[in-house]
Short mmCIF file of C-alpha atoms in Angstrom, two decimals:
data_model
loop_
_atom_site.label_atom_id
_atom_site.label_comp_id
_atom_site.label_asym_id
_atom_site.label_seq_id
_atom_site.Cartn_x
_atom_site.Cartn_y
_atom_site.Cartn_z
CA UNK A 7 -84.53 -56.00 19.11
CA UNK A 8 -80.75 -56.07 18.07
CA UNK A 9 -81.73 -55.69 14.24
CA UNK A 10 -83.41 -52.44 15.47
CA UNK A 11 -80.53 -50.60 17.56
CA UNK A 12 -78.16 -51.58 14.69
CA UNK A 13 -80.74 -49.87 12.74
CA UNK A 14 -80.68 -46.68 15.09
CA UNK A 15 -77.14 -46.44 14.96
CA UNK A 16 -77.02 -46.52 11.33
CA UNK A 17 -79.36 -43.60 10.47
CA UNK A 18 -77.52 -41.88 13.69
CA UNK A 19 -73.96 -42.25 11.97
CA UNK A 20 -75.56 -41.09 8.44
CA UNK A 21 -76.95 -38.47 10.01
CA UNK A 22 -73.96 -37.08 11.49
CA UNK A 23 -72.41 -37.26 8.15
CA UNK A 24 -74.53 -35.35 6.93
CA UNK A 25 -74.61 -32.44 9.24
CA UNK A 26 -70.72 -32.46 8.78
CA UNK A 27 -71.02 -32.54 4.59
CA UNK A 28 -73.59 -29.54 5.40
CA UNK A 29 -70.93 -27.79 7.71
CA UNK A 30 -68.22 -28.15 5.08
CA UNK A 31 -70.72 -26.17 2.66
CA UNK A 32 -71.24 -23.48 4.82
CA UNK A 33 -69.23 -20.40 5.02
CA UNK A 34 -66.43 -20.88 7.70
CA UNK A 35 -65.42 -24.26 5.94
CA UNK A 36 -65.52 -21.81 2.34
CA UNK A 37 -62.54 -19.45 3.78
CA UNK A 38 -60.85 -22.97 5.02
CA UNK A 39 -60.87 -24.43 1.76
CA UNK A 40 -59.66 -20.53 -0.05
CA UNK A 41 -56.66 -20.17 2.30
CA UNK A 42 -55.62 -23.86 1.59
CA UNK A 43 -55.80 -23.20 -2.29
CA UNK A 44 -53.61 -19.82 -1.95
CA UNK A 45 -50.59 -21.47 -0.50
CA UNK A 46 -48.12 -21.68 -2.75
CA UNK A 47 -46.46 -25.03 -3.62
CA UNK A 48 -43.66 -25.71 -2.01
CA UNK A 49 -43.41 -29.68 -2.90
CA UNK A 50 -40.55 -28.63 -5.30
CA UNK A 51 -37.39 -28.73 -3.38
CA UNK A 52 -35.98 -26.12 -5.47
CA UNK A 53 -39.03 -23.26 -4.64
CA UNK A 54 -38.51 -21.03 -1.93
CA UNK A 55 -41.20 -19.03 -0.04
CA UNK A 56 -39.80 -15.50 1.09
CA UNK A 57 -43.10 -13.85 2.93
CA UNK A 58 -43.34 -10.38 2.78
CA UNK A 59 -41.97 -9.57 6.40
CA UNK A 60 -38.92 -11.67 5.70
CA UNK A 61 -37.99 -9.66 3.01
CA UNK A 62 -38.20 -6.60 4.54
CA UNK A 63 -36.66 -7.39 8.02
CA UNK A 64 -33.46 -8.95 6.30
CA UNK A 65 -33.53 -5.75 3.72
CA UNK A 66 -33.61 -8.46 0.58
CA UNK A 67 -33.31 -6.87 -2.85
CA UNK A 68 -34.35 -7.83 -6.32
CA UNK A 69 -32.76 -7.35 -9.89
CA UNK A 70 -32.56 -8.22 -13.01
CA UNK A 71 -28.89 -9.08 -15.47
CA UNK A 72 -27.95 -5.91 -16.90
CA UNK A 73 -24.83 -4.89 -18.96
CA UNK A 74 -21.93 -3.71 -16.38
CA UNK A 75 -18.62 -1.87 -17.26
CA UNK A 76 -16.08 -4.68 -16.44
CA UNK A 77 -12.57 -4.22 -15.78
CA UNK A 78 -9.63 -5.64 -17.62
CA UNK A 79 -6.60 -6.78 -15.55
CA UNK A 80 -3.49 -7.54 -14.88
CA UNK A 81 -2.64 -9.00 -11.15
CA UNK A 82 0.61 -9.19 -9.76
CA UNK A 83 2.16 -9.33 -6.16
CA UNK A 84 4.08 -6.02 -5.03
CA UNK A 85 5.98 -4.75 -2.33
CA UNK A 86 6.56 -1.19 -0.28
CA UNK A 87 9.32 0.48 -0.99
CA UNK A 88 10.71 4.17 -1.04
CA UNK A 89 12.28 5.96 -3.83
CA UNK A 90 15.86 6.37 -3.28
CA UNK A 91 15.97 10.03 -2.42
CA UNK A 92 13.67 9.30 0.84
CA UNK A 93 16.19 6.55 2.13
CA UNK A 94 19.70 7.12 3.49
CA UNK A 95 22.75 4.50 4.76
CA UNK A 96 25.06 7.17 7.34
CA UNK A 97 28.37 6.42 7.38
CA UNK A 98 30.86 9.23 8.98
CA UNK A 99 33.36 10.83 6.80
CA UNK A 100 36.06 10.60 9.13
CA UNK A 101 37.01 7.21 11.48
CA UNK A 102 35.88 7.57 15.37
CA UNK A 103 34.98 5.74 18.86
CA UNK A 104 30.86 6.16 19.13
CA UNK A 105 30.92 8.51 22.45
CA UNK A 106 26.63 9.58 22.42
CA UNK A 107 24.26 7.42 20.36
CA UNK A 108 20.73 7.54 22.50
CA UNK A 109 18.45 6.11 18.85
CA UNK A 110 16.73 2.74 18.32
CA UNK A 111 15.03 1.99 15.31
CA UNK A 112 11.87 3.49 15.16
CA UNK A 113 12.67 6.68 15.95
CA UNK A 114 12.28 9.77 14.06
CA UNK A 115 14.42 11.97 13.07
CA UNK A 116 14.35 15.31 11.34
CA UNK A 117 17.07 16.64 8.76
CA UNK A 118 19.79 18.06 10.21
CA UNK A 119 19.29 17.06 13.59
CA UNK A 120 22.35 15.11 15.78
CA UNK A 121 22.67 11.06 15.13
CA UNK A 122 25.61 10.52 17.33
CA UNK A 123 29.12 12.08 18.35
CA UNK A 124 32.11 10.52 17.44
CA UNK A 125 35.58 10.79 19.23
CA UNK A 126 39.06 10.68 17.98
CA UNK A 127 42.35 13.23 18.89
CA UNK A 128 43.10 13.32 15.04
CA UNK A 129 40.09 15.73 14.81
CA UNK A 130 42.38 18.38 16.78
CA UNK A 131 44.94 18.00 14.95
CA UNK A 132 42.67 18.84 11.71
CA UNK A 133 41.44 21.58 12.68
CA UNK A 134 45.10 22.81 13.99
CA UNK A 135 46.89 22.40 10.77
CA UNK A 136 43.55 24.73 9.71
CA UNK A 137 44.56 27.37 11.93
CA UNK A 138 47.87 27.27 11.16
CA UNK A 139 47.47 27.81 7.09
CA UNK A 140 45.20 30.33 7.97
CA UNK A 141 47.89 32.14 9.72
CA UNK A 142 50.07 31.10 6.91
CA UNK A 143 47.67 32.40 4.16
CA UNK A 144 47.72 36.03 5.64
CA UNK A 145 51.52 36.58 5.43
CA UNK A 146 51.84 34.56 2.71
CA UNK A 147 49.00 36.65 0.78
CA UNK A 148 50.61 39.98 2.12
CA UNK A 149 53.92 39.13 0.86
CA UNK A 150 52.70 38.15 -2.49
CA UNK A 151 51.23 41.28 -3.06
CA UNK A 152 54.04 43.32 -2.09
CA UNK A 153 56.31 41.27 -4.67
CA UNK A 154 53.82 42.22 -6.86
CA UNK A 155 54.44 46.53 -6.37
CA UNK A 156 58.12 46.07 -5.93
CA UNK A 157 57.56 44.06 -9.31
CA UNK A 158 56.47 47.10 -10.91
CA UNK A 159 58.66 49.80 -9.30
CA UNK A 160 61.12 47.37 -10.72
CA UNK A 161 62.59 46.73 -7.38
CA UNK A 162 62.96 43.20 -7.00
CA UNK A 163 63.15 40.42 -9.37
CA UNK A 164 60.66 38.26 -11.26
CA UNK A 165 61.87 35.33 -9.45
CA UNK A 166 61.48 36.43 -5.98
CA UNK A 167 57.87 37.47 -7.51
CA UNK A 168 57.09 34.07 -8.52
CA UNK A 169 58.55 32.11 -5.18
CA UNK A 170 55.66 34.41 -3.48
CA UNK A 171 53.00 33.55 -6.10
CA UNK A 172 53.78 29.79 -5.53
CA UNK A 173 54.13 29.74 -1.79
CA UNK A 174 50.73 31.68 -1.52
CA UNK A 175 49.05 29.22 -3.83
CA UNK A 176 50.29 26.19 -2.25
CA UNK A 177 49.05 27.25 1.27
CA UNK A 178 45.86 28.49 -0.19
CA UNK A 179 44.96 25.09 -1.84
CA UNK A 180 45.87 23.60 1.81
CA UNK A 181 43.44 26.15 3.26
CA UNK A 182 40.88 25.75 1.38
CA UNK A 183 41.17 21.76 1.58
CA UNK A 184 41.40 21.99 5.73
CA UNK A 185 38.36 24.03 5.14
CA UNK A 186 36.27 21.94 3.38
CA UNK A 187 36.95 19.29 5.73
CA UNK A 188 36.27 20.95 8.79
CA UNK A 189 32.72 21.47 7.03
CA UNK A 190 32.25 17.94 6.41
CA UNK A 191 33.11 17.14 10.38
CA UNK A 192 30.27 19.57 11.33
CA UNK A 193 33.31 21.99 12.36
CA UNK A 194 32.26 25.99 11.41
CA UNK A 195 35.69 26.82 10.41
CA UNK A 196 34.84 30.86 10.45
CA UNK A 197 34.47 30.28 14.61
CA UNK A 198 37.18 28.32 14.81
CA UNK A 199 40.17 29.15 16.99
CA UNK A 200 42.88 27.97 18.99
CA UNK A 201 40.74 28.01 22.39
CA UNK A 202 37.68 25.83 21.23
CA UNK A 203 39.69 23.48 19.61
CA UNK A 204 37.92 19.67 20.39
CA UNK A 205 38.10 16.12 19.99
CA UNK A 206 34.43 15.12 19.66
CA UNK A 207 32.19 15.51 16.18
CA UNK A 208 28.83 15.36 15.68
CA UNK A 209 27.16 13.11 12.67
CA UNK A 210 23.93 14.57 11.49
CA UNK A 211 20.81 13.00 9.67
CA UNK A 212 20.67 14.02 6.07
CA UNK A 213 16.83 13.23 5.65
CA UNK A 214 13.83 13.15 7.67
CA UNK A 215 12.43 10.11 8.44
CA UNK A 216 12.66 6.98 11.00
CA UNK A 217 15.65 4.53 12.06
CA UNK A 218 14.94 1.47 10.52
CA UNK A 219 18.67 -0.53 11.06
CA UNK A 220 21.63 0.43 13.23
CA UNK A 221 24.73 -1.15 12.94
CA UNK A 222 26.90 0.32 16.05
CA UNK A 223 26.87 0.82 19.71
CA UNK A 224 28.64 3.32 22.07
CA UNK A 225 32.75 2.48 22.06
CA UNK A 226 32.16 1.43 18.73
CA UNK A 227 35.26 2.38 15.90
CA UNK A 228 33.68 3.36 12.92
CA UNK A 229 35.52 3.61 9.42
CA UNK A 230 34.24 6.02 6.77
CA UNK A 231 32.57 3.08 4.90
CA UNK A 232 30.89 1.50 7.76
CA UNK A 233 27.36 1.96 7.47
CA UNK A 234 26.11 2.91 11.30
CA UNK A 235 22.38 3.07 10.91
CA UNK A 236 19.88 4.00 7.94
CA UNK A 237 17.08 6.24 7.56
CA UNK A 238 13.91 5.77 5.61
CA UNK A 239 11.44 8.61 5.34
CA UNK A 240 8.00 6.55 4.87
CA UNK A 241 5.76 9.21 4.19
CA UNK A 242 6.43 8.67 0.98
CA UNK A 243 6.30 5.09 0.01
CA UNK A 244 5.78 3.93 -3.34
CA UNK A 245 4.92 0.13 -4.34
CA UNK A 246 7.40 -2.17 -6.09
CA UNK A 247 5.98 -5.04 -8.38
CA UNK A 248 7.32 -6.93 -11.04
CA UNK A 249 4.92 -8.11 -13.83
CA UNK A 250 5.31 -11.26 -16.82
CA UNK A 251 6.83 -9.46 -19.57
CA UNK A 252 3.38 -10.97 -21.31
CA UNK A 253 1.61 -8.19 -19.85
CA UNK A 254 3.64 -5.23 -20.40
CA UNK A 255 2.08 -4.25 -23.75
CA UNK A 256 -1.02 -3.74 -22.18
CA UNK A 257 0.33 -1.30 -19.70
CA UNK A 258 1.37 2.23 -19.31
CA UNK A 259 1.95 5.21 -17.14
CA UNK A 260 -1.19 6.73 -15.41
CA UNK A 261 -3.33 3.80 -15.12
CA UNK A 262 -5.41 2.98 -11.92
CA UNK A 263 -4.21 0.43 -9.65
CA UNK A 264 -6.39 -1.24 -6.96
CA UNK A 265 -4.06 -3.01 -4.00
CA UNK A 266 -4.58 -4.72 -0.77
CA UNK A 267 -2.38 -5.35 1.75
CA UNK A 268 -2.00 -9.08 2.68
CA UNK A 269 -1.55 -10.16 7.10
CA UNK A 270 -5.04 -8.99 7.88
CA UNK A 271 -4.94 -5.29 6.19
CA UNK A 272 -8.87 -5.05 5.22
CA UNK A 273 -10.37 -3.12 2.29
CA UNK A 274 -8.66 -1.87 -0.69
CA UNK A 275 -6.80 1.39 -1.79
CA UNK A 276 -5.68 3.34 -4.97
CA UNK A 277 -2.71 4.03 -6.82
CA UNK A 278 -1.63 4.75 -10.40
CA UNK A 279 1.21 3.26 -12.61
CA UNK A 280 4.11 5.63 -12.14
CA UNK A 281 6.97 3.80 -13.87
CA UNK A 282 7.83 0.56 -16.24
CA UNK A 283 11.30 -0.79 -16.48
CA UNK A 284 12.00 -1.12 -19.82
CA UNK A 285 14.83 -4.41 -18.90
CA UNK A 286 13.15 -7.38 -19.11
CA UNK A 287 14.64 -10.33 -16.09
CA UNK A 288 16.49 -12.75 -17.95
CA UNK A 289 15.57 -15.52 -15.07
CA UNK A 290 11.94 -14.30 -14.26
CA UNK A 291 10.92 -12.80 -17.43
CA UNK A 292 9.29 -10.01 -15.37
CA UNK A 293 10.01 -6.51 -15.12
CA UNK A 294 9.66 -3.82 -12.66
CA UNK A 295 6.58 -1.58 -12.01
CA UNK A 296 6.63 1.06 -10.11
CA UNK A 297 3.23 2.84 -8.22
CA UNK A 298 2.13 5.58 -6.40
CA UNK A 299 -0.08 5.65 -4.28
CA UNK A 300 -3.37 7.70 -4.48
CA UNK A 301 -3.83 8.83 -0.70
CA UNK A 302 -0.43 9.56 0.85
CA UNK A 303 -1.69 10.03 4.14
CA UNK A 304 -2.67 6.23 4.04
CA UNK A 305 1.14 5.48 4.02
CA UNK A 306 1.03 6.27 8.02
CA UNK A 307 -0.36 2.17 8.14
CA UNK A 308 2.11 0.79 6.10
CA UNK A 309 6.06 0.14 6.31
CA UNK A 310 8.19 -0.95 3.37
CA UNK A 311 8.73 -4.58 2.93
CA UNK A 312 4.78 -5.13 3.43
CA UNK A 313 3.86 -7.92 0.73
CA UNK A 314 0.36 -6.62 -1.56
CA UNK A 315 -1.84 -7.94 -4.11
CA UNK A 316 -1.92 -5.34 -7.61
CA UNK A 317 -4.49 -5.12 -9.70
CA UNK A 318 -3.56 -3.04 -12.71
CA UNK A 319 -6.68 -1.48 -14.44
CA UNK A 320 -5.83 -1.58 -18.25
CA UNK A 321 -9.17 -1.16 -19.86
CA UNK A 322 -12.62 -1.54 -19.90
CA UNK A 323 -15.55 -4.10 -21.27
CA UNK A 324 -19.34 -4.29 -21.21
CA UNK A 325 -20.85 -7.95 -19.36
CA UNK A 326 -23.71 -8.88 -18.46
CA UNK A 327 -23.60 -9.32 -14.74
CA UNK A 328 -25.13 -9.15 -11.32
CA UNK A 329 -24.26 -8.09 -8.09
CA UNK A 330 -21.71 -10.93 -6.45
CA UNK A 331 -24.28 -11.18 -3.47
CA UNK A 332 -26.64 -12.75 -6.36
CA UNK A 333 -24.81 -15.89 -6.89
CA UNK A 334 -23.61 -18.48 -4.61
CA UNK A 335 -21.01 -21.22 -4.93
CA UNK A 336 -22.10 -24.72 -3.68
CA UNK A 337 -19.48 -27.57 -4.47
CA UNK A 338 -17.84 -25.68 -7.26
CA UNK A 339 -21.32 -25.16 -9.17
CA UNK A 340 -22.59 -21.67 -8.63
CA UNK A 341 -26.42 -20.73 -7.70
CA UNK A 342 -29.18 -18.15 -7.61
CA UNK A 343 -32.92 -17.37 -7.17
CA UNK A 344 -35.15 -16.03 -9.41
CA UNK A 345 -38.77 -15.19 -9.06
CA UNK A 346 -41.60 -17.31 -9.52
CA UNK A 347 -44.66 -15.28 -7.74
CA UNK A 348 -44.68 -12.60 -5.14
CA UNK A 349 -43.63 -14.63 -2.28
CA UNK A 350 -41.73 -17.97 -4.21
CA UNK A 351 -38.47 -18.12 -5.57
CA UNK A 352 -37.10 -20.63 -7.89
CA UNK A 353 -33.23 -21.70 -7.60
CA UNK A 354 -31.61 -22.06 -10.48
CA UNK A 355 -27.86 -23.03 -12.04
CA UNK A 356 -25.80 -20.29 -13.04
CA UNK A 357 -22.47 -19.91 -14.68
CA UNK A 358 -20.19 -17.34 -14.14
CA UNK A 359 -16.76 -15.94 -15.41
CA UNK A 360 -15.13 -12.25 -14.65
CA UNK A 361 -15.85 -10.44 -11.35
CA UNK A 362 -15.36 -6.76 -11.04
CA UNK A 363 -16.25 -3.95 -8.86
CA UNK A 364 -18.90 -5.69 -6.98
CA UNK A 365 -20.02 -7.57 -10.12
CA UNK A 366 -19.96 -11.15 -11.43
CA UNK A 367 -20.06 -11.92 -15.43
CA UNK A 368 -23.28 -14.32 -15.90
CA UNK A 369 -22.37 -16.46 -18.76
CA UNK A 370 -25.32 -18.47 -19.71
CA UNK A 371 -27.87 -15.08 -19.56
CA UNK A 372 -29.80 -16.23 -22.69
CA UNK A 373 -30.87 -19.51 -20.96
CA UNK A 374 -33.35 -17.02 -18.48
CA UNK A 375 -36.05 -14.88 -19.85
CA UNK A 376 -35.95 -11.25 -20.62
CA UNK A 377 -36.13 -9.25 -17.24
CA UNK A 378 -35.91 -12.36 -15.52
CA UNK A 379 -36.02 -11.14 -11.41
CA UNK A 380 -33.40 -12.52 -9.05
CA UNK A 381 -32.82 -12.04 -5.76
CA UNK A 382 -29.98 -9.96 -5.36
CA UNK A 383 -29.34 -9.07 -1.34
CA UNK A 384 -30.07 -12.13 0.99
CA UNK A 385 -29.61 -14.79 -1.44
CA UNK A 386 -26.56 -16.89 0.64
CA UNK A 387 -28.85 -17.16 3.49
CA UNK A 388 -32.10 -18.07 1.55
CA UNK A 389 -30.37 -21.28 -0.35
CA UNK A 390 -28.24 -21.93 2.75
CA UNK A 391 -31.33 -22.28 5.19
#
């Protein structure tokens, strides 16, 4: 009786079997077998699968090496600066006390407009020896020109003539010499009299710009070669860099220059070779380049002294390249991912050398086939992953 139920549950487990085999042959276990043949093989840790939605949702693109305009270089480091007509160091022509000075640096300042008044009695007594050889003059002038008829009516003699010429002269020089000085003191000599005579002078700003030092404080004595405060009109700033003397042949006048301000500036802006010091620095080797910049207006961001990185653009060559976002750097060897199938990518070695514009110099291109896809957008996150 045990042989038998042994028996039953051997044709019962064939059985089975055989219904499943069947099942597998029928038309739902066809499409399982189809959908398990069309997935790609991903046993290769080097194959990537990018689906279809992925590629769209992180706006991937594709490309292939193509010959790029490259440009050749010369780097330096450079510095703000202003040409020496937009900067001025204000001294006063004549030695005072500081009585008004209400600037700090920072301030602007137009041309022409008051710095600070200085104080000092020998201003009156400029301005009084002014009046007086302009009183001087007139008689002086008058009597030289009567000598001058009585010369000819023959009524006096040559010598009395010339006494007059040389008087007149000598208070004329001293006239004019008061004059200019009352000029230079701010002092309109033509309004000048002996009521508004005063004691005070005012010390104007001979270019626009901002206060960027002052040297002096109210009750302050000033000499004329003290330097009390400097102005520096930064609208017009112009970039200082020096460059190996290696280099200069390959520059000249009205090149491009790309720059980028270190400290957290971003981005990058334009300028153009303006000048090259023909001296070459005898401890350096360098000389000095000078450089405009293309956009003025963006001078409103910068001051001088700011520290920059130049790029000098001194010609052009033709690379084979792809977009930097093509290649990534992993331990000093560089990578990318070309395409295998619709949805698998392969990641290969790559060697680089220049970088330009956007653009990296492939090296090794003959090593990939003609037209050879890579994935050009999204490729740092796809390897990274």
């Amino acid at each position: 009786m045990k042989i038998n139920i042994y028996i039953f549950r051997s044709v019962m487990f064939l059985s089975l079997s055989g219904l499943l085999f069947t099942s597998c042959n029928s038309e739902g276990g066809k499409d399982l077998r189809e959908q398990a043949i069309n997935i790609p093989d991903t046993s290769n840790s080097d194959h990537i699968v990018i689906t279809e939605n992925q590629f769209k949702a992180a706006q991937m693109q594709v490309g292939t090496i193509k010959p790029t305009a490259f440009d050749q270089t010369v780097k330096a480091n450079g510095v703000f600066t202003v040409p020496p007509e937009r900067k001025a160091s204000v001294s006063p022509y004549f030695s005072g006390y500081v009585k008004e000075l209400s600037l700090l640096p920072g301030d602007q300042v137009r041309k022409g407009q008051v710095l600070f008044t200085l104080e000092n009695p020998d201003y009156i007594r400029v301005q009084q020896r002014f009046l007086e050889a302009k009183g001087q003059l007139r008689y002086l002038d008058a009597e030289y020109k009567r000598q001058q008829e009585m010369m000819k009516d023959q009524i006096t003699s040559e010598k009395n003539l010339l006494k007059a010429e040389a008087d007149y002269s000598v208070i004329k020089a001293q006239y004019e010499s008061l004059k200019k000085q009352l000029w230079l003191m701010n002092i309109n000599p033509n309004t000048l009299s002996a009521s508004n005579l005063r004691s005070t002078i005012v010390v104007i700003a001979p270019i626009e710009g901002h206060i960027t030092k002052i040297n002096t404080q109210k009750g302050a004595y000033l000499n004329p070669s003290d330097m009390a405060l400097r102005i520096t009109d930064t609208k017009h700033l112009q970039i200082k860099t020096q460059v190996f003397e290696k280099n200069l042949p390959q520059l000249k006048a009205g090149q491009r220059v790309v720059f980028k301000v270190q400290n957290g500036y971003e981005g990058s802006y334009q300028g153009t070779v303006k000048l090259i010091n023909k001296a070459i620095d005898e401890h350096d080797r360098t000389a000095s380049v000078y450089i405009d910049l293309k956009d003025q207006e963006a001078a409103d961001h910068f001051a001088p002294g700011m520290y920059l990185e130049v790029t000098i653009v001194t010609a052009k060559d033709t690379l084979n390249a792809l977009p930097e976002e093509a290649v990534v750097s992993i331990d000093n060897d560089y990578y990318g991912l070309i395409r295998i199938n619709e949805t698998t990518f392969k990641q290969v070695g790559i060697k680089i050398g220049k970088s330009s514009n956007g653009y990296v110099e492939i090296v090794n291109p003959e090593v990939f086939e003609p037209n050879t896809v890579f994935l050009t957008k999204g490729t740092f996150e796809m390897i990274m992953e």
